[in-house]
XYZ file of N, CA and C in Angstrom:
558
model
N 0.823 -1.191 0.000
C 0.000 0.000 0.000
C 0.871 1.261 0.000
N 1.920 1.244 0.834
C 2.800 2.406 0.911
C 3.530 2.616 -0.417
N 3.826 1.501 -1.094
C 4.493 1.568 -2.393
C 3.623 2.334 -3.388
N 2.334 2.034 -3.404
C 1.432 2.718 -4.322
C 1.280 4.190 -3.942
N 1.248 4.491 -2.644
C 1.125 5.874 -2.191
C 2.316 6.698 -2.655
N 3.513 6.165 -2.491
C 4.715 6.894 -2.896
C 4.717 7.109 -4.407
N 4.312 6.096 -5.163
C 4.261 6.242 -6.618
C 3.228 7.272 -7.023
N 2.075 7.263 -6.372
C 1.046 8.255 -6.683
C 1.502 9.659 -6.314
N 2.204 9.795 -5.199
C 2.738 11.105 -4.811
C 3.737 11.570 -5.854
N 4.610 10.671 -6.300
C 5.593 11.011 -7.324
C 4.885 11.511 -8.580
N 3.870 10.786 -9.017
C 3.136 11.188 -10.218
C 2.428 12.520 -10.004
N 1.852 12.712 -8.823
C 1.155 13.971 -8.522
C 2.106 15.155 -8.540
N 3.290 14.972 -7.967
C 4.281 16.051 -7.952
C 4.665 16.430 -9.376
N 4.932 15.445 -10.209
C 5.336 15.724 -11.589
C 4.221 16.422 -12.354
N 3.004 15.925 -12.225
C 1.874 16.515 -12.947
C 1.609 17.937 -12.472
N 1.639 18.158 -11.160
C 1.367 19.490 -10.629
C 2.460 20.475 -11.013
N 3.713 20.063 -10.935
C 4.812 20.950 -11.328
C 4.688 21.305 -12.803
N 4.326 20.338 -13.623
C 4.146 20.597 -15.048
C 3.054 21.624 -15.272
N 1.940 21.462 -14.573
C 0.824 22.390 -14.734
C 1.188 23.796 -14.278
N 1.981 23.892 -13.226
C 2.340 25.200 -12.684
C 3.555 25.823 -13.365
N 4.278 25.046 -14.146
C 5.497 25.562 -14.781
C 5.214 26.778 -15.651
N 4.074 26.813 -16.283
C 3.716 27.967 -17.105
C 3.455 29.209 -16.285
N 3.192 29.052 -15.003
C 2.924 30.200 -14.137
C 4.200 30.855 -13.639
N 5.333 30.148 -13.728
C 6.586 30.691 -13.223
C 7.162 31.715 -14.171
N 8.250 32.339 -13.732
C 8.889 33.326 -14.596
C 9.912 32.646 -15.480
N 10.120 33.185 -16.670
C 11.073 32.621 -17.616
C 12.423 33.275 -17.367
N 13.396 32.456 -17.046
C 14.718 33.022 -16.792
C 15.600 32.956 -18.027
N 14.991 32.699 -19.191
C 15.743 32.720 -20.442
C 16.835 31.679 -20.518
N 16.663 30.552 -19.824
C 17.666 29.501 -19.863
C 18.807 29.735 -18.897
N 18.734 30.766 -18.092
C 19.769 31.053 -17.120
C 19.875 29.894 -16.141
N 21.070 29.383 -15.965
C 21.257 28.271 -15.046
C 21.963 28.739 -13.788
N 21.595 29.901 -13.327
C 22.184 30.457 -12.116
C 21.742 29.702 -10.884
N 21.944 30.295 -9.753
C 21.639 29.655 -8.490
C 20.140 29.487 -8.306
N 19.759 28.324 -7.856
C 18.367 28.045 -7.527
C 18.314 27.743 -6.042
N 17.395 28.371 -5.363
C 17.276 28.186 -3.924
C 16.810 26.764 -3.620
N 17.504 26.082 -2.733
C 17.068 24.774 -2.285
C 16.047 24.992 -1.185
N 14.938 24.300 -1.290
C 13.815 24.562 -0.406
C 13.421 23.326 0.369
N 13.237 23.477 1.654
C 12.620 22.435 2.452
C 11.364 23.041 3.040
N 10.257 22.408 2.746
C 8.990 22.932 3.225
C 8.652 22.222 4.522
N 8.521 22.996 5.584
C 8.108 22.439 6.866
C 7.042 23.337 7.443
N 6.400 22.853 8.493
C 5.364 23.687 9.084
C 5.852 24.371 10.362
N 7.147 24.453 10.566
C 7.692 25.127 11.740
C 7.338 26.603 11.696
N 6.838 27.099 12.782
C 6.538 28.519 12.871
C 5.247 28.925 12.201
N 4.503 27.984 11.680
C 3.245 28.321 11.029
C 2.091 27.785 11.858
N 0.981 28.478 11.809
C -0.233 27.940 12.390
C -0.768 26.922 11.411
N -1.019 25.716 11.883
C -1.538 24.709 10.972
C -3.047 24.644 11.098
N -3.650 24.369 9.992
C -5.096 24.316 9.917
C -5.506 22.868 9.712
N -6.581 22.448 10.324
C -7.070 21.085 10.166
C -7.464 20.863 8.712
N -6.999 19.768 8.128
C -7.333 19.463 6.741
C -8.159 18.188 6.687
N -8.590 17.845 5.491
C -9.398 16.649 5.306
C -8.562 15.384 5.156
N -7.259 15.496 5.224
C -6.452 14.300 5.052
C -6.525 13.438 6.312
N -6.296 12.125 6.165
C -6.406 11.226 7.303
C -5.396 11.557 8.391
N -5.706 11.138 9.614
C -4.832 11.371 10.751
C -3.522 10.630 10.535
N -2.420 11.350 10.559
C -1.110 10.742 10.321
C -0.240 10.782 11.570
N -0.858 10.954 12.723
C -0.106 11.093 13.963
C 0.759 9.873 14.253
N 0.264 8.676 13.957
C 1.008 7.462 14.262
C 1.875 6.984 13.107
N 1.847 7.673 11.987
C 2.653 7.278 10.846
C 4.011 7.969 10.904
N 5.004 7.319 10.277
C 6.313 7.950 10.233
C 6.293 9.115 9.248
N 7.129 10.091 9.511
C 7.201 11.263 8.641
C 7.831 10.873 7.311
N 7.260 11.378 6.221
C 7.768 11.069 4.891
C 8.413 12.318 4.310
N 9.657 12.176 3.888
C 10.372 13.245 3.203
C 10.787 12.712 1.844
N 10.473 13.461 0.809
C 10.786 13.078 -0.561
C 11.765 14.098 -1.119
N 12.950 13.628 -1.524
C 13.911 14.531 -2.153
C 13.684 14.490 -3.657
N 13.691 15.661 -4.282
C 13.413 15.768 -5.710
C 14.561 16.513 -6.385
N 15.200 15.849 -7.340
C 16.277 16.463 -8.102
C 15.760 16.956 -9.433
N 16.144 18.167 -9.777
C 15.714 18.740 -11.054
C 16.811 19.639 -11.596
N 16.827 19.830 -12.927
C 17.848 20.698 -13.521
C 17.661 22.149 -13.086
N 18.744 22.886 -13.040
C 18.674 24.277 -12.583
C 17.869 25.165 -13.512
N 17.580 24.710 -14.731
C 16.752 25.510 -15.639
C 15.262 25.331 -15.353
N 14.942 24.453 -14.437
C 13.559 24.194 -14.046
C 12.972 25.430 -13.369
N 11.670 25.536 -13.288
C 11.020 26.709 -12.696
C 10.878 26.503 -11.183
N 11.755 27.110 -10.373
C 11.715 26.868 -8.930
C 10.453 27.395 -8.248
N 9.850 28.461 -8.779
C 8.633 28.997 -8.161
C 7.526 27.954 -8.177
N 7.380 27.265 -9.299
C 6.354 26.227 -9.408
C 6.663 25.084 -8.449
N 7.932 24.736 -8.316
C 8.314 23.659 -7.411
C 7.933 23.999 -5.974
N 8.190 25.225 -5.563
C 7.878 25.632 -4.194
C 6.384 25.543 -3.909
N 5.559 25.895 -4.884
C 4.103 25.802 -4.721
C 3.698 24.345 -4.526
N 4.254 23.451 -5.339
C 3.931 22.031 -5.225
C 4.394 21.487 -3.879
N 5.578 21.882 -3.430
C 6.095 21.421 -2.145
C 5.184 21.858 -1.002
N 4.703 23.080 -1.054
C 3.780 23.559 -0.020
C 2.472 22.779 -0.046
N 1.954 22.509 -1.245
C 0.709 21.746 -1.367
C 0.883 20.320 -0.837
N 2.013 19.693 -1.121
C 2.263 18.330 -0.651
C 2.321 18.293 0.872
N 2.923 19.304 1.475
C 3.009 19.362 2.934
C 1.627 19.564 3.541
N 0.860 20.498 2.989
C -0.469 20.801 3.524
C -1.459 19.665 3.312
N -1.496 19.112 2.116
C -2.536 18.151 1.770
C -2.186 16.699 2.085
N -0.899 16.367 2.093
C -0.518 14.975 2.303
C 0.443 14.775 3.467
N 0.923 15.865 4.055
C 1.864 15.741 5.158
C 3.240 15.261 4.725
N 3.587 15.473 3.467
C 4.871 15.019 2.932
C 5.793 16.218 2.753
N 6.987 16.122 3.308
C 7.986 17.170 3.150
C 8.775 16.888 1.878
N 8.877 17.896 1.023
C 9.634 17.749 -0.217
C 10.848 18.664 -0.149
N 12.013 18.074 -0.382
C 13.270 18.810 -0.340
C 13.850 18.854 -1.752
N 14.158 20.053 -2.226
C 14.710 20.235 -3.571
C 16.211 19.987 -3.576
N 16.683 19.321 -4.628
C 18.107 19.116 -4.848
C 18.419 19.432 -6.308
N 18.532 20.724 -6.652
C 18.819 21.070 -8.043
C 20.217 20.611 -8.453
N 20.350 20.261 -9.728
C 21.646 19.878 -10.280
C 21.829 20.588 -11.613
N 23.065 20.751 -12.035
C 23.373 21.443 -13.282
C 22.821 20.667 -14.468
N 22.208 21.385 -15.397
C 21.619 20.767 -16.585
C 22.651 19.984 -17.389
N 23.866 20.480 -17.428
C 24.887 19.907 -18.298
C 25.780 18.897 -17.588
N 25.510 18.591 -16.337
C 26.441 17.778 -15.565
C 25.921 16.361 -15.316
N 25.918 15.553 -16.356
C 25.483 14.157 -16.231
C 26.426 13.376 -15.314
N 27.703 13.727 -15.314
C 28.684 13.020 -14.494
C 28.340 13.127 -13.015
N 27.951 14.311 -12.570
C 27.583 14.488 -11.163
C 26.367 13.641 -10.820
N 25.372 13.651 -11.683
C 24.171 12.858 -11.437
C 24.506 11.366 -11.385
N 25.354 10.907 -12.280
C 25.757 9.494 -12.270
C 26.519 9.156 -10.987
N 27.349 10.077 -10.521
C 28.090 9.852 -9.273
C 27.144 9.776 -8.082
N 26.147 10.659 -8.068
C 25.156 10.628 -6.988
C 24.396 9.304 -6.979
N 24.033 8.817 -8.151
C 23.336 7.530 -8.240
C 24.227 6.400 -7.727
N 25.476 6.369 -8.174
C 26.394 5.297 -7.784
C 26.684 5.297 -6.287
N 26.712 6.475 -5.683
C 27.020 6.567 -4.254
C 25.789 6.408 -3.371
N 24.603 6.371 -3.982
C 23.375 6.265 -3.188
C 22.910 7.593 -2.638
N 23.478 8.687 -3.108
C 23.139 10.021 -2.614
C 22.207 10.795 -3.542
N 21.729 10.166 -4.601
C 20.835 10.852 -5.544
C 19.470 11.079 -4.898
N 18.732 12.067 -5.372
C 17.390 12.313 -4.846
C 16.468 11.117 -5.091
N 15.370 11.059 -4.322
C 14.390 9.986 -4.490
C 13.725 10.055 -5.857
N 13.398 11.245 -6.292
C 12.724 11.469 -7.565
C 13.608 12.374 -8.410
N 13.858 11.966 -9.655
C 14.773 12.715 -10.512
C 14.065 13.118 -11.793
N 14.097 14.415 -12.104
C 13.612 14.904 -13.390
C 14.790 14.839 -14.351
N 14.606 14.123 -15.459
C 15.710 13.948 -16.396
C 15.150 13.684 -17.784
N 16.012 13.705 -18.772
C 15.607 13.448 -20.152
C 15.261 11.979 -20.357
N 14.388 11.742 -21.327
C 14.045 10.367 -21.684
C 14.974 9.893 -22.798
N 14.735 8.683 -23.285
C 15.502 8.161 -24.410
C 16.906 7.735 -24.037
N 17.822 7.944 -24.977
C 19.186 7.452 -24.787
C 19.889 8.123 -23.610
N 19.563 9.384 -23.321
C 20.194 10.045 -22.170
C 19.799 9.352 -20.869
N 18.523 9.022 -20.718
C 18.083 8.319 -19.517
C 18.708 6.928 -19.453
N 18.760 6.264 -20.583
C 19.287 4.898 -20.614
C 20.764 4.845 -20.247
N 21.503 5.935 -20.469
C 22.918 5.991 -20.070
C 23.086 5.999 -18.555
N 22.016 6.312 -17.822
C 22.085 6.318 -16.360
C 21.901 4.918 -15.764
N 21.759 3.900 -16.611
C 21.577 2.515 -16.172
C 20.332 2.381 -15.280
N 19.152 2.637 -15.842
C 17.930 2.662 -15.048
C 17.592 1.349 -14.346
N 17.950 0.208 -14.918
C 17.617 -1.058 -14.261
C 18.352 -1.217 -12.932
N 19.472 -0.541 -12.783
C 20.225 -0.612 -11.526
C 19.757 0.433 -10.511
N 19.357 1.612 -10.982
C 19.103 2.715 -10.066
C 17.650 3.152 -9.922
N 16.780 2.793 -10.850
C 15.407 3.287 -10.808
C 14.407 2.158 -10.605
N 13.224 2.510 -10.189
C 12.171 1.545 -9.899
C 11.296 1.344 -11.133
N 11.037 0.087 -11.450
C 10.152 -0.262 -12.563
C 8.714 0.051 -12.153
N 8.062 0.928 -12.912
C 6.685 1.317 -12.585
C 5.673 0.709 -13.555
N 6.095 -0.272 -14.346
C 5.208 -0.853 -15.357
C 4.033 -1.620 -14.764
N 4.102 -2.021 -13.511
C 3.006 -2.773 -12.890
C 1.857 -1.882 -12.425
N 2.036 -0.581 -12.467
C 0.980 0.350 -12.059
C 0.088 0.638 -13.260
N -0.873 -0.256 -13.485
C -1.715 -0.181 -14.681
C -2.468 1.138 -14.791
N -2.983 1.643 -13.680
C -3.728 2.903 -13.716
C -2.849 4.043 -14.229
N -1.600 4.054 -13.840
C -0.657 5.066 -14.309
C -0.251 4.790 -15.759
N 0.047 3.547 -16.067
C 0.501 3.187 -17.415
C -0.576 3.450 -18.470
N -1.842 3.290 -18.111
C -2.933 3.539 -19.058
C -3.027 5.003 -19.469
N -2.424 5.891 -18.704
C -2.486 7.329 -18.975
C -1.279 7.846 -19.757
N -0.345 6.982 -20.035
C 0.883 7.396 -20.718
C 0.887 6.838 -22.137
N 1.191 7.692 -23.093
C 1.253 7.289 -24.499
C 2.339 6.233 -24.702
N 2.035 5.260 -25.544
C 3.000 4.195 -25.826
C 4.293 4.732 -26.431
N 4.189 5.792 -27.229
C 5.403 6.359 -27.829
C 6.342 6.900 -26.756
N 5.782 7.487 -25.702
C 6.645 7.954 -24.613
C 7.189 6.764 -23.834
N 6.324 5.807 -23.527
C 6.761 4.640 -22.758
C 7.962 3.967 -23.413
N 7.975 3.911 -24.738
C 9.100 3.259 -25.420
C 10.417 3.992 -25.160
N 10.355 5.284 -24.892
C 11.584 6.057 -24.649
C 12.107 5.920 -23.221
N 11.303 5.342 -22.324
C 11.738 5.162 -20.933
C 11.659 3.692 -20.520
N 11.643 2.805 -21.511
C 11.547 1.371 -21.251
C 12.870 0.691 -21.588
N 13.325 -0.146 -20.658
C 14.525 -0.950 -20.859
C 14.164 -2.375 -20.446
N 14.326 -3.326 -21.349
C 14.001 -4.731 -21.073
C 12.598 -4.894 -20.480
N 11.619 -4.264 -21.092
C 10.198 -4.328 -20.724
C 9.867 -3.661 -19.384
N 10.812 -2.984 -18.770
C 10.576 -2.258 -17.522
C 10.480 -0.768 -17.838
N 9.473 -0.102 -17.266
C 9.259 1.332 -17.501
C 9.839 2.100 -16.319
N 10.661 3.113 -16.611
C 11.366 3.836 -15.558
C 11.053 5.323 -15.473
N 10.071 5.815 -16.193
C 9.792 7.244 -16.121
C 8.396 7.587 -16.574
N 7.950 8.764 -16.169
C 6.670 9.299 -16.619
C 6.924 10.682 -17.197
N 6.094 11.115 -18.141
C 6.361 12.401 -18.796
C 6.156 13.585 -17.863
N 7.010 14.586 -18.037
C 6.891 15.829 -17.284
C 6.327 16.912 -18.179
N 6.748 16.932 -19.420
C 6.234 17.890 -20.396
C 6.590 17.370 -21.781
N 6.159 18.087 -22.794
C 6.431 17.646 -24.164
C 7.911 17.715 -24.506
N 8.673 18.561 -23.814
C 10.072 18.745 -24.182
C 11.055 18.105 -23.214
N 10.574 17.454 -22.169
C 11.483 16.866 -21.187
C 11.011 15.483 -20.802
N 11.942 14.625 -20.502
C 11.632 13.230 -20.223
C 10.716 12.983 -19.067
N 10.949 13.571 -17.931
C 10.075 13.318 -16.799
C 10.831 12.880 -15.579
N 10.194 12.065 -14.777
C 10.765 11.695 -13.501
C 10.952 10.205 -13.361
N 11.882 9.823 -12.509
C 12.122 8.424 -12.187
C 12.379 8.334 -10.694
N 11.847 7.304 -10.064
C 12.020 7.110 -8.630
C 13.281 6.298 -8.404
N 14.195 6.826 -7.602
C 15.501 6.241 -7.378
C 15.396 5.086 -6.394
N 15.956 3.936 -6.741
C 15.845 2.707 -5.958
C 16.515 2.783 -4.591
N 17.797 3.059 -4.565
C 18.575 2.945 -3.335
C 18.029 3.829 -2.228
N 17.832 5.110 -2.511
C 17.381 6.032 -1.468
C 16.002 5.658 -0.973
N 15.134 5.222 -1.860
C 13.784 4.871 -1.456
C 13.803 3.690 -0.502
N 14.599 2.682 -0.802
C 14.702 1.529 0.094
C 15.397 1.927 1.390
N 16.444 2.743 1.269
C 17.214 3.171 2.424
C 16.339 3.947 3.409
N 15.468 4.778 2.888
C 14.601 5.579 3.747
C 13.287 4.883 4.057
N 13.147 3.625 3.654
C 11.963 2.812 3.915
C 10.681 3.469 3.432
N 10.781 4.239 2.355
C 9.590 4.854 1.772
C 8.949 3.900 0.790
N 9.716 2.965 0.295
C 9.259 2.099 -0.777
C 9.519 0.667 -0.348
N 8.484 -0.137 -0.306
C 8.714 -1.521 0.131
C 8.280 -2.506 -0.913
């Protein structure tokens, strides 16, 4: 059950960020500094929501890696919504758009974010997805919503490792090691 919840949260984050990306400001491809954000409710008055009581559940923190050209304003909105509506803390880990070596090193060391926004196709396949990412092909409800042409670009040996983020970018993949290490994915 927790496995499906984490996958649904991952899909929700990607879909919501995509929808809000048009609301952010265009930095003209500038890959300058992006503020790393951790959304917590410290110092805020919290309001009772309709979500189930999570008092006895362990706290869930999801780290999300994205290229520095991504729209950080949209990400912050999604992180706040995830905290308010689902009680999930989302921590941003931006990485340089052009630095595949750093991302590969993070994956190999087990320090990569739980969810990674990255290109599909041959670029994604160079990251060795069968070793580092979770196969999401068994989630029929999710797979039924993804075009077969996209699925072919994120499939290796019949395993699907990503969902679309937008028409011009590959999307996200859930990182195996960190998810197991943090007991978010069973």
